[in-house]
Coordinates of C-alpha atoms in Angstrom, one line a residue:
Chain X
M675 CA -40.8 159.8 -23.2
T676 CA -44.0 161.2 -24.6
G677 CA -44.1 164.5 -26.4
D678 CA -45.1 166.0 -29.6
T679 CA -43.0 164.8 -32.4
G680 CA -44.2 167.4 -34.7
G681 CA -44.5 166.1 -38.2
R682 CA -42.3 163.1 -37.4
P683 CA -44.2 159.8 -38.0
L684 CA -45.7 158.3 -34.8
I685 CA -45.6 154.8 -36.4
E686 CA -42.5 153.9 -38.3
L687 CA -41.9 150.4 -39.5
E688 CA -38.8 149.4 -41.4
G689 CA -38.4 146.0 -42.9
I690 CA -40.6 144.3 -40.4
A691 CA -40.8 140.6 -40.8
K692 CA -42.5 137.9 -38.8
H693 CA -42.4 134.2 -39.3
F694 CA -44.0 131.4 -37.3
G695 CA -42.5 127.9 -37.0
E696 CA -39.3 126.6 -38.6
G697 CA -38.3 124.3 -41.5
E698 CA -41.1 122.9 -43.5
T699 CA -43.7 124.4 -41.2
R700 CA -42.2 127.9 -41.4
V701 CA -44.9 130.5 -42.3
E702 CA -43.9 134.0 -43.4
A703 CA -46.6 136.1 -41.9
L704 CA -45.0 139.5 -42.5
R705 CA -42.4 140.2 -45.1
G706 CA -40.4 143.4 -45.1
I707 CA -43.1 145.8 -44.1
T708 CA -42.1 149.4 -44.3
L709 CA -44.6 152.1 -43.5
A710 CA -45.0 155.3 -41.6
V711 CA -48.1 157.0 -40.2
G712 CA -47.8 160.6 -39.1
P713 CA -49.8 162.7 -36.5
G714 CA -53.3 163.5 -37.5
E715 CA -53.4 160.7 -40.2
V716 CA -56.0 158.0 -40.5
V717 CA -54.7 155.1 -42.5
G718 CA -56.6 152.1 -43.7
L719 CA -55.0 148.6 -43.8
L720 CA -56.8 146.3 -46.2
G721 CA -56.2 142.8 -47.3
P722 CA -57.8 139.4 -47.7
S723 CA -58.1 137.0 -44.8
G724 CA -54.7 135.5 -43.9
S725 CA -52.8 138.4 -45.5
G726 CA -51.2 139.3 -42.1
K727 CA -53.3 142.3 -41.1
T728 CA -53.9 141.1 -37.5
T729 CA -50.2 140.0 -37.2
L730 CA -49.1 143.4 -38.2
L731 CA -51.6 145.0 -35.7
N732 CA -50.2 142.7 -33.0
V733 CA -46.7 143.8 -33.9
I734 CA -47.5 147.5 -33.8
G735 CA -49.6 146.9 -30.6
C736 CA -46.5 145.5 -28.9
V737 CA -48.0 142.1 -28.2
L738 CA -46.0 140.2 -30.9
E739 CA -42.3 140.6 -31.3
P740 CA -41.2 140.8 -35.0
S741 CA -38.6 138.4 -36.3
A742 CA -36.7 141.2 -38.0
G743 CA -36.9 144.9 -38.8
R744 CA -37.1 148.1 -36.8
M745 CA -40.1 149.7 -35.2
V746 CA -40.3 153.2 -33.8
L747 CA -43.5 154.3 -31.9
D748 CA -43.8 157.9 -31.0
G749 CA -40.0 158.3 -31.1
E750 CA -39.2 155.1 -29.1
T751 CA -37.5 152.2 -30.8
V752 CA -39.3 149.1 -29.7
Y753 CA -37.9 145.6 -29.5
D754 CA -34.3 146.8 -29.6
G755 CA -33.4 144.2 -26.9
R756 CA -34.0 146.6 -23.9
W757 CA -37.7 146.1 -23.6
T758 CA -39.2 143.9 -20.9
R759 CA -42.7 142.6 -20.8
R760 CA -43.5 145.3 -18.2
D761 CA -42.0 148.1 -20.4
L762 CA -44.2 146.9 -23.3
R763 CA -47.3 146.9 -21.1
Q764 CA -46.5 150.4 -19.9
L765 CA -46.0 151.5 -23.5
R766 CA -49.4 150.1 -24.5
L767 CA -51.0 151.8 -21.5
R768 CA -49.5 155.2 -22.2
K769 CA -49.2 155.4 -25.9
I770 CA -51.5 153.1 -27.7
G771 CA -55.3 153.0 -27.7
F772 CA -57.1 149.9 -29.1
V773 CA -60.5 149.8 -30.7
F774 CA -61.8 146.3 -31.4
Q775 CA -64.3 144.7 -33.8
F776 CA -66.6 143.6 -31.0
H777 CA -65.7 146.6 -28.7
N778 CA -64.4 144.2 -26.0
L779 CA -65.9 146.3 -23.2
L780 CA -65.7 144.6 -19.8
P781 CA -69.3 143.3 -19.3
F782 CA -69.3 143.9 -15.6
L783 CA -68.4 147.6 -15.8
D784 CA -70.7 150.4 -16.9
S785 CA -69.7 152.8 -19.6
T786 CA -68.0 155.3 -17.2
D787 CA -65.9 152.6 -15.5
N788 CA -65.0 150.9 -18.7
V789 CA -63.4 154.2 -19.8
A790 CA -62.1 155.1 -16.3
L791 CA -60.4 151.7 -15.9
V792 CA -57.6 152.7 -18.3
L793 CA -57.0 155.9 -16.3
D794 CA -57.2 153.9 -13.1
L795 CA -54.6 151.5 -14.4
A796 CA -52.4 154.6 -15.3
G797 CA -52.6 155.6 -11.6
L798 CA -55.2 158.3 -11.6
P799 CA -57.5 158.5 -8.5
V800 CA -60.8 156.7 -9.2
A801 CA -62.9 159.9 -8.7
E802 CA -60.7 161.9 -11.1
A803 CA -60.7 158.9 -13.6
R804 CA -64.5 158.8 -13.6
R805 CA -64.8 162.5 -14.1
R806 CA -62.5 162.4 -17.1
A807 CA -64.3 159.3 -18.4
N808 CA -67.6 161.1 -18.3
E809 CA -66.1 164.1 -20.1
L810 CA -65.0 161.8 -22.8
L811 CA -68.3 160.0 -23.0
D812 CA -70.0 163.4 -23.3
Y813 CA -67.5 164.4 -26.0
L814 CA -68.3 161.3 -28.0
E815 CA -72.1 161.9 -27.4
V816 CA -72.7 158.8 -25.3
G817 CA -72.7 160.6 -22.0
H818 CA -76.4 159.8 -21.5
R819 CA -75.4 156.1 -21.5
R820 CA -72.7 156.4 -18.8
H821 CA -74.5 154.1 -16.3
A822 CA -75.4 151.5 -18.9
F823 CA -73.6 148.2 -19.0
P824 CA -72.3 147.0 -22.4
A825 CA -75.1 144.5 -22.8
A826 CA -77.6 147.3 -22.8
L827 CA -75.7 149.4 -25.4
S828 CA -76.5 149.4 -29.1
G829 CA -73.6 148.5 -31.4
G830 CA -72.9 152.1 -32.2
E831 CA -73.0 153.2 -28.6
A832 CA -70.7 150.4 -27.5
Q833 CA -68.2 151.3 -30.2
R834 CA -68.2 154.9 -29.1
V835 CA -67.6 153.8 -25.5
A836 CA -64.8 151.6 -26.8
I837 CA -63.3 154.6 -28.6
A838 CA -63.6 156.7 -25.4
R839 CA -61.7 153.9 -23.6
A840 CA -59.0 153.9 -26.4
L841 CA -58.7 157.7 -26.0
A842 CA -58.7 157.9 -22.2
N843 CA -55.0 158.1 -21.7
R844 CA -54.6 160.5 -24.7
P845 CA -52.5 158.0 -26.7
R846 CA -50.6 159.1 -29.7
I847 CA -51.4 155.9 -31.6
I848 CA -54.8 154.3 -32.1
L849 CA -55.1 150.9 -33.6
A850 CA -58.5 149.9 -34.7
D851 CA -59.4 146.3 -35.7
E852 CA -62.5 146.2 -37.9
P853 CA -64.2 148.9 -35.8
T854 CA -67.1 149.2 -38.2
A855 CA -67.7 145.5 -38.9
A856 CA -70.6 145.2 -36.5
L857 CA -72.2 148.5 -37.6
D858 CA -74.5 149.6 -40.4
S859 CA -73.2 151.9 -43.1
S860 CA -74.3 155.2 -41.6
R861 CA -73.0 154.3 -38.1
A862 CA -69.8 153.0 -39.7
R863 CA -69.2 156.4 -41.4
V864 CA -70.0 158.2 -38.1
V865 CA -67.4 156.1 -36.2
V866 CA -64.7 156.6 -38.8
D867 CA -65.4 160.4 -39.0
L868 CA -65.1 160.4 -35.3
L869 CA -61.7 158.7 -35.5
R870 CA -60.7 161.3 -38.1
R871 CA -61.8 164.2 -35.9
L872 CA -59.8 162.7 -33.0
A873 CA -56.7 162.2 -35.2
V874 CA -56.7 165.8 -36.1
E875 CA -57.6 167.2 -32.6
Q876 CA -55.2 164.9 -30.7
R877 CA -52.5 164.8 -33.3
A878 CA -52.7 161.0 -33.2
A879 CA -51.9 158.4 -35.8
I880 CA -54.7 156.1 -36.4
L881 CA -54.3 152.7 -38.2
V882 CA -57.6 151.0 -39.1
V883 CA -57.7 147.4 -40.2
T884 CA -60.9 146.9 -42.2
H885 CA -62.7 145.1 -44.9
D886 CA -65.5 147.6 -45.0
E887 CA -65.5 149.2 -48.5
K888 CA -68.1 151.8 -47.3
I889 CA -65.4 153.6 -45.3
Y890 CA -62.5 153.4 -47.7
D891 CA -63.0 157.0 -48.8
R892 CA -62.6 158.2 -45.2
F893 CA -58.9 157.3 -45.0
D894 CA -56.0 159.6 -45.8
R895 CA -54.1 156.6 -47.2
I896 CA -54.8 152.9 -47.7
F897 CA -52.2 150.1 -47.4
H898 CA -52.9 146.8 -49.1
L899 CA -51.4 143.7 -47.6
R900 CA -51.2 140.5 -49.5
D901 CA -49.3 137.3 -48.4
G902 CA -47.6 139.3 -45.7
A903 CA -46.2 142.0 -47.9
L904 CA -47.4 145.6 -48.5
E905 CA -48.6 145.7 -52.1
V906 CA -49.9 149.1 -52.6
E907 CA -49.9 152.4 -50.7
R908 CA -52.8 154.3 -52.3
P909 CA -53.2 158.0 -51.3
L910 CA -56.7 159.4 -51.5
T911 CA -57.5 162.8 -52.7
R912 CA -59.2 165.2 -50.3
S913 CA -62.0 165.7 -52.7
R914 CA -62.7 162.0 -52.9
R915 CA -62.5 161.6 -49.1
K916 CA -64.9 164.4 -48.5
S917 CA -67.5 163.2 -51.1
Chain M
M319 CA -61.2 149.9 -9.0
N320 CA -61.8 146.5 -7.6
L321 CA -62.6 144.4 -10.7
A322 CA -63.3 141.2 -8.7
Y323 CA -66.0 143.0 -6.7
R324 CA -67.5 144.6 -9.8
D325 CA -67.6 141.3 -11.6
I326 CA -69.3 139.6 -8.6
R327 CA -71.8 142.5 -8.2
H328 CA -72.7 142.3 -11.9
H329 CA -73.1 138.5 -11.8
R330 CA -74.3 138.4 -8.3
G331 CA -77.2 135.9 -8.9
R332 CA -74.8 133.4 -10.5
F333 CA -72.1 134.0 -8.0
L334 CA -74.5 133.6 -5.0
L335 CA -75.9 130.4 -6.4
T336 CA -72.4 129.1 -6.8
C337 CA -71.6 130.0 -3.2
L338 CA -74.8 128.4 -2.1
G339 CA -73.9 125.2 -3.8
L340 CA -70.4 125.3 -2.3
G341 CA -72.0 126.1 1.0
L342 CA -74.2 123.0 0.8
L343 CA -71.2 120.9 0.2
L344 CA -69.3 122.5 3.1
A345 CA -72.4 122.1 5.3
V346 CA -72.2 118.4 4.6
V347 CA -68.5 118.4 5.5
L348 CA -69.2 120.3 8.7
S349 CA -72.1 118.0 9.5
M350 CA -69.9 114.9 9.0
L351 CA -67.3 116.4 11.4
G352 CA -70.2 117.1 13.9
I353 CA -71.6 113.6 13.5
Y354 CA -68.1 112.2 14.1
R355 CA -67.7 114.3 17.3
G356 CA -71.3 113.4 18.3
L357 CA -70.6 109.7 17.8
V358 CA -67.6 109.7 20.0
A359 CA -69.3 111.9 22.6
D360 CA -72.4 109.7 22.6
A361 CA -70.2 106.6 23.0
L362 CA -68.5 108.1 26.0
T363 CA -71.7 109.6 27.6
L364 CA -72.6 106.4 29.4
V365 CA -69.1 105.9 30.7
R366 CA -68.8 109.5 31.9
A367 CA -72.4 109.9 33.2
P368 CA -71.9 108.1 36.5
A369 CA -68.6 110.0 37.2
V370 CA -66.9 106.9 38.6
D371 CA -63.3 105.9 38.7
V372 CA -63.3 102.1 38.2
W373 CA -65.6 99.7 36.4
V374 CA -65.8 96.1 37.8
V375 CA -67.1 93.5 35.3
E376 CA -67.1 89.8 34.7
S377 CA -63.7 88.2 34.6
G378 CA -62.1 88.1 31.1
T379 CA -64.5 90.6 29.6
R380 CA -64.3 94.2 28.7
G381 CA -67.9 94.9 29.6
P382 CA -70.4 96.1 30.0
F383 CA -70.4 98.1 26.7
A384 CA -67.8 96.3 24.5
E385 CA -68.7 92.8 25.7
A386 CA -71.5 91.2 27.8
S387 CA -70.8 91.0 31.5
R388 CA -72.8 89.4 34.2
I389 CA -71.7 89.3 37.9
P390 CA -73.5 88.4 41.1
G391 CA -75.5 91.1 42.7
D392 CA -73.7 90.9 46.0
T393 CA -70.4 91.9 44.3
R394 CA -71.0 95.5 45.2
E395 CA -70.9 94.8 49.0
A396 CA -67.5 93.1 48.6
I397 CA -66.1 95.8 46.5
A398 CA -67.4 98.5 48.8
R399 CA -65.4 97.1 51.7
L400 CA -62.1 97.4 49.8
H401 CA -59.5 99.9 51.0
G402 CA -59.6 103.1 49.0
V403 CA -63.3 102.7 47.8
A404 CA -65.4 105.7 48.7
A405 CA -68.7 104.4 47.2
A406 CA -69.8 101.6 44.9
G407 CA -73.0 100.9 43.0
S408 CA -74.4 98.1 40.9
L409 CA -75.6 98.8 37.3
T410 CA -77.4 96.9 34.6
Y411 CA -77.5 97.9 30.9
Q412 CA -80.0 96.7 28.4
S413 CA -81.6 97.7 25.1
V414 CA -85.3 97.5 24.9
E415 CA -87.9 98.4 22.3
T416 CA -91.4 99.5 23.2
R417 CA -94.2 101.5 21.7
H418 CA -95.4 104.8 23.0
R419 CA -98.3 106.9 21.6
G420 CA -98.2 104.8 18.4
R421 CA -94.5 105.2 17.7
R422 CA -91.7 102.8 18.2
L423 CA -89.3 103.7 21.0
R424 CA -85.9 102.2 21.3
L425 CA -84.3 102.8 24.7
Q426 CA -81.1 102.0 26.6
V427 CA -82.2 101.0 30.1
V428 CA -79.8 101.6 32.9
G429 CA -80.7 100.1 36.3
Y430 CA -79.1 101.7 39.3
E431 CA -79.3 101.9 43.0
P432 CA -80.7 105.3 44.0
G433 CA -78.3 106.9 46.5
R434 CA -75.3 105.1 45.1
P435 CA -73.0 105.8 42.1
G436 CA -74.4 105.2 38.6
G437 CA -77.6 107.2 38.6
P438 CA -78.5 110.0 36.2
P439 CA -75.9 112.8 36.4
R440 CA -78.4 115.7 36.2
I441 CA -82.1 115.9 36.2
V442 CA -83.2 118.8 34.1
E443 CA -86.9 118.5 34.7
G444 CA -89.0 116.6 37.2
R445 CA -87.5 114.7 40.2
P446 CA -85.3 111.8 40.9
I447 CA -86.7 108.3 41.4
A448 CA -88.4 108.2 44.9
R449 CA -90.2 104.9 44.9
S450 CA -88.6 101.5 44.7
H451 CA -90.6 100.4 41.7
Y452 CA -92.1 101.5 38.4
E453 CA -90.6 105.0 38.1
M454 CA -88.2 106.0 35.5
I455 CA -86.1 108.9 34.4
A456 CA -85.9 109.4 30.7
D457 CA -83.7 111.4 28.4
R458 CA -85.3 114.2 26.5
A459 CA -84.2 112.6 23.2
S460 CA -86.8 109.9 23.9
G461 CA -89.6 112.4 23.5
L462 CA -91.1 111.3 26.8
L463 CA -92.4 113.8 29.3
P464 CA -92.8 113.7 33.0
G465 CA -96.1 111.9 33.7
D466 CA -95.9 109.7 30.6
R467 CA -96.5 106.1 31.2
V468 CA -94.5 103.5 29.2
R469 CA -94.7 99.8 29.1
L470 CA -91.3 98.0 29.6
G471 CA -91.5 94.2 29.7
R472 CA -94.5 93.3 31.7
N473 CA -94.7 96.5 33.8
I474 CA -95.8 100.0 33.2
F475 CA -93.4 102.8 34.3
T476 CA -94.1 106.4 35.0
V477 CA -91.6 109.1 33.8
V478 CA -90.8 111.2 36.8
G479 CA -87.8 113.2 35.6
L480 CA -85.8 114.1 32.5
T481 CA -82.1 114.1 31.6
E482 CA -80.4 115.7 28.6
N483 CA -77.9 114.4 26.1
L484 CA -77.7 111.0 27.6
V485 CA -77.7 108.4 24.9
S486 CA -76.0 105.1 24.2
S487 CA -73.2 104.5 21.7
G488 CA -76.0 103.5 19.3
G489 CA -77.8 106.8 19.8
D490 CA -80.7 105.3 21.8
P491 CA -81.9 107.6 24.6
V492 CA -81.2 106.4 28.1
V493 CA -83.8 105.7 30.7
H494 CA -82.9 105.0 34.3
L495 CA -84.8 102.5 36.5
T496 CA -84.2 101.2 39.9
L497 CA -81.8 98.2 39.9
R498 CA -84.5 95.9 41.1
D499 CA -86.9 96.9 38.2
S500 CA -84.1 96.6 35.6
Q501 CA -83.0 93.2 36.9
E502 CA -86.6 92.0 36.6
L503 CA -86.8 93.3 33.1
Q504 CA -83.5 91.8 32.1
F505 CA -83.3 88.5 33.9
E506 CA -86.8 87.4 34.9
L507 CA -88.5 84.9 32.6
A508 CA -91.9 85.5 31.1
P509 CA -94.6 83.5 33.0
S510 CA -95.0 81.0 30.2
A511 CA -91.2 80.4 30.0
A512 CA -91.0 80.1 33.8
R513 CA -93.8 77.5 33.8
R514 CA -92.1 75.5 31.1
Q515 CA -88.9 75.6 33.2
M516 CA -90.8 74.5 36.3
A517 CA -92.4 71.7 34.3
R518 CA -88.9 70.4 33.3
G519 CA -88.1 70.3 37.0
T520 CA -85.7 73.2 36.9
A521 CA -86.4 76.0 39.4
P522 CA -86.2 79.5 37.8
G523 CA -82.8 81.0 38.4
S524 CA -81.9 83.9 40.6
T525 CA -82.3 87.4 39.0
D526 CA -79.8 88.9 41.3
F527 CA -77.2 89.7 38.7
V528 CA -75.7 93.0 37.6
N529 CA -73.7 93.9 34.5
A530 CA -71.1 96.0 36.3
V531 CA -70.2 97.6 39.6
V532 CA -69.0 101.1 39.5
V533 CA -66.5 102.5 42.1
R534 CA -65.7 106.0 43.3
T535 CA -62.3 105.9 44.9
R536 CA -61.1 108.1 47.8
P537 CA -59.3 111.2 46.5
E538 CA -56.0 110.1 48.0
I539 CA -56.1 106.7 46.3
A540 CA -55.2 106.2 42.7
P541 CA -58.0 104.3 40.8
E542 CA -55.3 102.1 39.2
R543 CA -54.5 100.7 42.7
V544 CA -58.1 99.8 43.4
A545 CA -58.5 98.3 39.9
E546 CA -55.3 96.2 40.5
T547 CA -56.6 94.9 43.8
I548 CA -59.9 93.8 42.2
R549 CA -58.1 92.1 39.3
R550 CA -56.3 89.8 41.8
W551 CA -59.7 88.3 42.7
R552 CA -59.7 86.4 39.3
R553 CA -63.5 86.2 39.1
L554 CA -63.7 89.9 38.3
S555 CA -62.1 92.3 35.8
A556 CA -61.6 95.9 36.6
L557 CA -61.1 98.8 34.2
T558 CA -60.3 102.4 35.1
R559 CA -62.4 105.1 33.5
A560 CA -59.6 105.9 31.1
E561 CA -59.4 102.3 30.1
Q562 CA -63.2 102.0 29.7
E563 CA -63.2 105.1 27.5
R564 CA -60.4 103.6 25.4
V565 CA -62.3 100.4 25.0
L566 CA -65.3 102.2 23.8
T567 CA -63.6 104.5 21.3
R568 CA -61.3 101.7 19.9
S569 CA -63.8 98.9 19.9
V570 CA -67.4 100.0 20.0
V571 CA -67.4 103.0 17.7
D572 CA -64.0 102.5 16.0
K573 CA -65.3 101.3 12.6
A574 CA -68.1 104.0 12.5
R575 CA -65.5 106.6 13.6
K576 CA -63.1 105.5 10.8
Q577 CA -65.9 105.3 8.3
I578 CA -67.0 108.8 9.0
G579 CA -63.4 110.0 9.1
F580 CA -62.7 108.5 5.6
F581 CA -66.0 109.9 4.3
T582 CA -65.1 113.4 5.7
T583 CA -61.7 113.2 4.1
L584 CA -63.3 112.2 0.8
L585 CA -65.7 115.0 1.0
L586 CA -62.9 117.5 1.7
V587 CA -61.1 116.2 -1.4
V588 CA -64.3 116.4 -3.5
S589 CA -64.9 120.0 -2.2
A590 CA -61.3 120.9 -3.1
V591 CA -61.7 119.6 -6.6
I592 CA -65.1 121.3 -7.0
I593 CA -63.7 124.6 -5.8
A594 CA -60.8 124.3 -8.2
L595 CA -63.1 123.5 -11.1
I596 CA -65.4 126.4 -10.3
I597 CA -62.5 128.9 -10.1
Y598 CA -61.0 127.4 -13.3
T599 CA -64.4 127.7 -15.1
M600 CA -64.9 131.2 -13.7
T601 CA -61.5 132.2 -15.2
M602 CA -62.3 130.4 -18.5
D603 CA -65.4 132.5 -18.8
K604 CA -63.3 135.7 -18.6
L605 CA -60.5 134.8 -21.0
R606 CA -61.5 137.5 -23.5
E607 CA -61.8 140.1 -20.8
I608 CA -58.4 139.1 -19.3
A609 CA -56.9 139.3 -22.8
T610 CA -58.4 142.8 -23.2
L611 CA -57.1 143.9 -19.8
K612 CA -53.6 142.7 -20.7
L613 CA -53.8 144.4 -24.1
I614 CA -54.8 147.7 -22.7
G615 CA -51.9 147.5 -20.2
A616 CA -53.3 146.0 -17.0
P617 CA -50.5 144.7 -14.8
D618 CA -50.3 141.0 -13.8
R619 CA -51.3 141.9 -10.2
T620 CA -54.7 143.2 -11.5
I621 CA -55.3 139.9 -13.3
V622 CA -54.1 137.8 -10.3
G623 CA -56.2 140.0 -8.0
L624 CA -59.3 139.4 -10.1
V625 CA -59.0 135.6 -9.9
L626 CA -57.7 135.4 -6.3
Q627 CA -60.2 137.8 -4.7
Q628 CA -63.1 136.0 -6.4
A629 CA -61.9 132.6 -5.3
L630 CA -61.5 133.8 -1.7
A631 CA -64.9 135.6 -1.7
M632 CA -66.4 132.4 -3.0
G633 CA -64.7 130.4 -0.2
I634 CA -65.7 132.8 2.5
L635 CA -69.3 133.1 1.4
G636 CA -69.7 129.4 0.7
Y637 CA -68.2 128.6 4.1
T638 CA -70.5 131.1 5.8
F639 CA -73.6 129.7 4.1
G640 CA -72.5 126.2 5.0
A641 CA -71.8 127.1 8.7
L642 CA -75.1 129.0 9.1
L643 CA -77.0 126.1 7.5
I644 CA -75.5 123.4 9.7
L645 CA -76.0 125.6 12.8
A646 CA -79.7 125.9 11.8
V647 CA -80.3 122.2 11.2
A648 CA -77.9 120.5 13.6
D649 CA -80.5 120.0 16.3
H650 CA -82.8 118.3 13.8
F651 CA -80.4 115.4 13.1
P652 CA -81.6 112.1 14.5
R653 CA -78.2 111.7 16.3
R654 CA -76.2 114.3 18.2
V655 CA -74.2 116.7 16.0
I656 CA -71.5 118.4 18.0
L657 CA -70.0 121.5 16.3
R658 CA -66.8 122.4 17.9
P659 CA -65.3 125.9 17.2
E660 CA -61.9 124.3 16.5
D661 CA -63.5 122.0 13.8
G662 CA -65.2 125.0 12.3
L663 CA -62.0 127.0 12.4
G664 CA -60.0 124.1 10.9
L665 CA -62.4 123.7 8.0
G666 CA -62.4 127.4 7.5
I667 CA -58.6 127.4 7.2
A668 CA -58.8 124.3 4.9
V669 CA -61.3 126.1 2.7
F670 CA -59.1 129.2 2.6
L671 CA -56.1 127.1 1.6
V672 CA -58.0 125.1 -0.9
C673 CA -59.3 128.4 -2.5
L674 CA -55.8 129.8 -2.5
L675 CA -54.4 126.6 -4.1
A676 CA -57.3 126.2 -6.5
S677 CA -57.0 129.8 -7.6
G678 CA -53.4 129.0 -8.5
L679 CA -54.8 127.0 -11.5
G680 CA -57.0 130.0 -12.5
V681 CA -54.2 132.4 -12.0
R682 CA -51.9 130.3 -14.1
L683 CA -54.5 130.1 -16.9
A684 CA -55.1 133.9 -16.7
L685 CA -51.4 134.8 -16.8
S686 CA -51.0 132.5 -19.8
V687 CA -53.6 134.4 -21.8
D688 CA -52.1 136.0 -24.8
P689 CA -53.1 139.7 -25.0
A690 CA -53.3 139.3 -28.8
A691 CA -56.4 137.1 -28.2
A692 CA -58.3 140.3 -27.6
L693 CA -57.7 141.2 -31.3
R694 CA -58.9 137.9 -32.6
G695 CA -62.5 137.9 -33.9

């Protein structure tokens, strides 16, 4: 089911809506979201608290079923009535990489095994998984911390290990939830630049939820979300991005 | 990649401490089972020690252990002449308290006729009683050694031999004296009391009484038949060995047995609840990690394995700690603790099942975790 879709968007949302509750308690969390993110693109998703950013991330991450709309991830139409919980789990494992605000590394695994775990879950032999994990850690310049446990890593190092984990299965889609929130401005820029590099090299679509103004200029496009609806899609010029 | 093992290895200090705590609890359960077995075994020791088939006691009583029994000393000669009786011996039983080397010593005195049934079953050190007076055979549990001299009543006795694991139902070590010495100890009045009785014009009574006569029947004769014959005499009661054992376990130690049984059951229930709580708490501590695992695509079996394997590892380690601990300290208990392999195996299986059931709570909690929780701040 995987494959290069060329210039075709890897994330396609069409009229996605999500509501919680019914009657008087009904809350419209997402309203008619339509967006597309193509290969090699790094897109920012901004919005105030409660605007629906995390809900949208959950929907795209296949952990929350939308109430209405159509979603296509890497050419596969999700939630069309054929998807079981197992299928969604497999889809997440194969096609989506997650980067979290607080890195969410498993505290009882060292850096190598945190990355290798995803490969192990995908069925790779442990030795091979570890070899590839170490390659990734070297690539992300945290190879020297491969035996360190998350508690011993700095914020930047932990986030790099988390990115390595997100990339381990070479996913076409990477969803990042406030990946720079716990980092200072210089480290934040380094992390986003890293994501940009990966997007280009791996032809992946990267969607970053953020409040961090320091990194706005690192995105190809920025979506603003307010009260569950996309308000603005603001493209950034290359020159501004590179400044 | 075994996540349960990796988590345990990373938090080994906390995990081992938890297992140690559980082990202490299971050691208490095992010790209660051992005390229970020891209580029953101790209660039956005195009945089994003489290796006899019939107990002859005072009419209308279930003596000499459950009730007091006093029969004339010449009863043994009459019994010995009965058809089917191979040998008979007179016995007395009495609890005494004395002091030895500055410590209080509580003893169960058994008076027997050397050469007849009722003597100590096996002497592990020293020799049997060879003189008709003032020699005794003591159980090791008394702390006495061959050559020790102990005052019982008005006389001083020399320990000439030692027995092992011979205690009364109350846990008091048994000492064996000759029947004559024990009768004197039990029935003879102190000189001042005897003088008072003489002054009142009443001659001191005979001391030729015994508490029971024990009978070994001929192999071809059923003990029930001999007991039945004796019961017809009306002045005597007769109990077979099986009846005597039943009387002891149902009357003498019954309440203690039930008490320990209830307490053991209660401890097992408490252990089950504690195991369940520990596993539940261990799972609660990992909710974020579980949510992350689910989000990145870990199958349910990985999550279930994480909880289940840790629960079983905790049960196995806790049980091993407990068993080793109780094996190390069992001999230091004031009363006998009998650890039977079948009890250990039974508790092991119970712990395994409890861990399995208790992990069900943790598994349920883990499976209910929403992967979206990993994305919440």
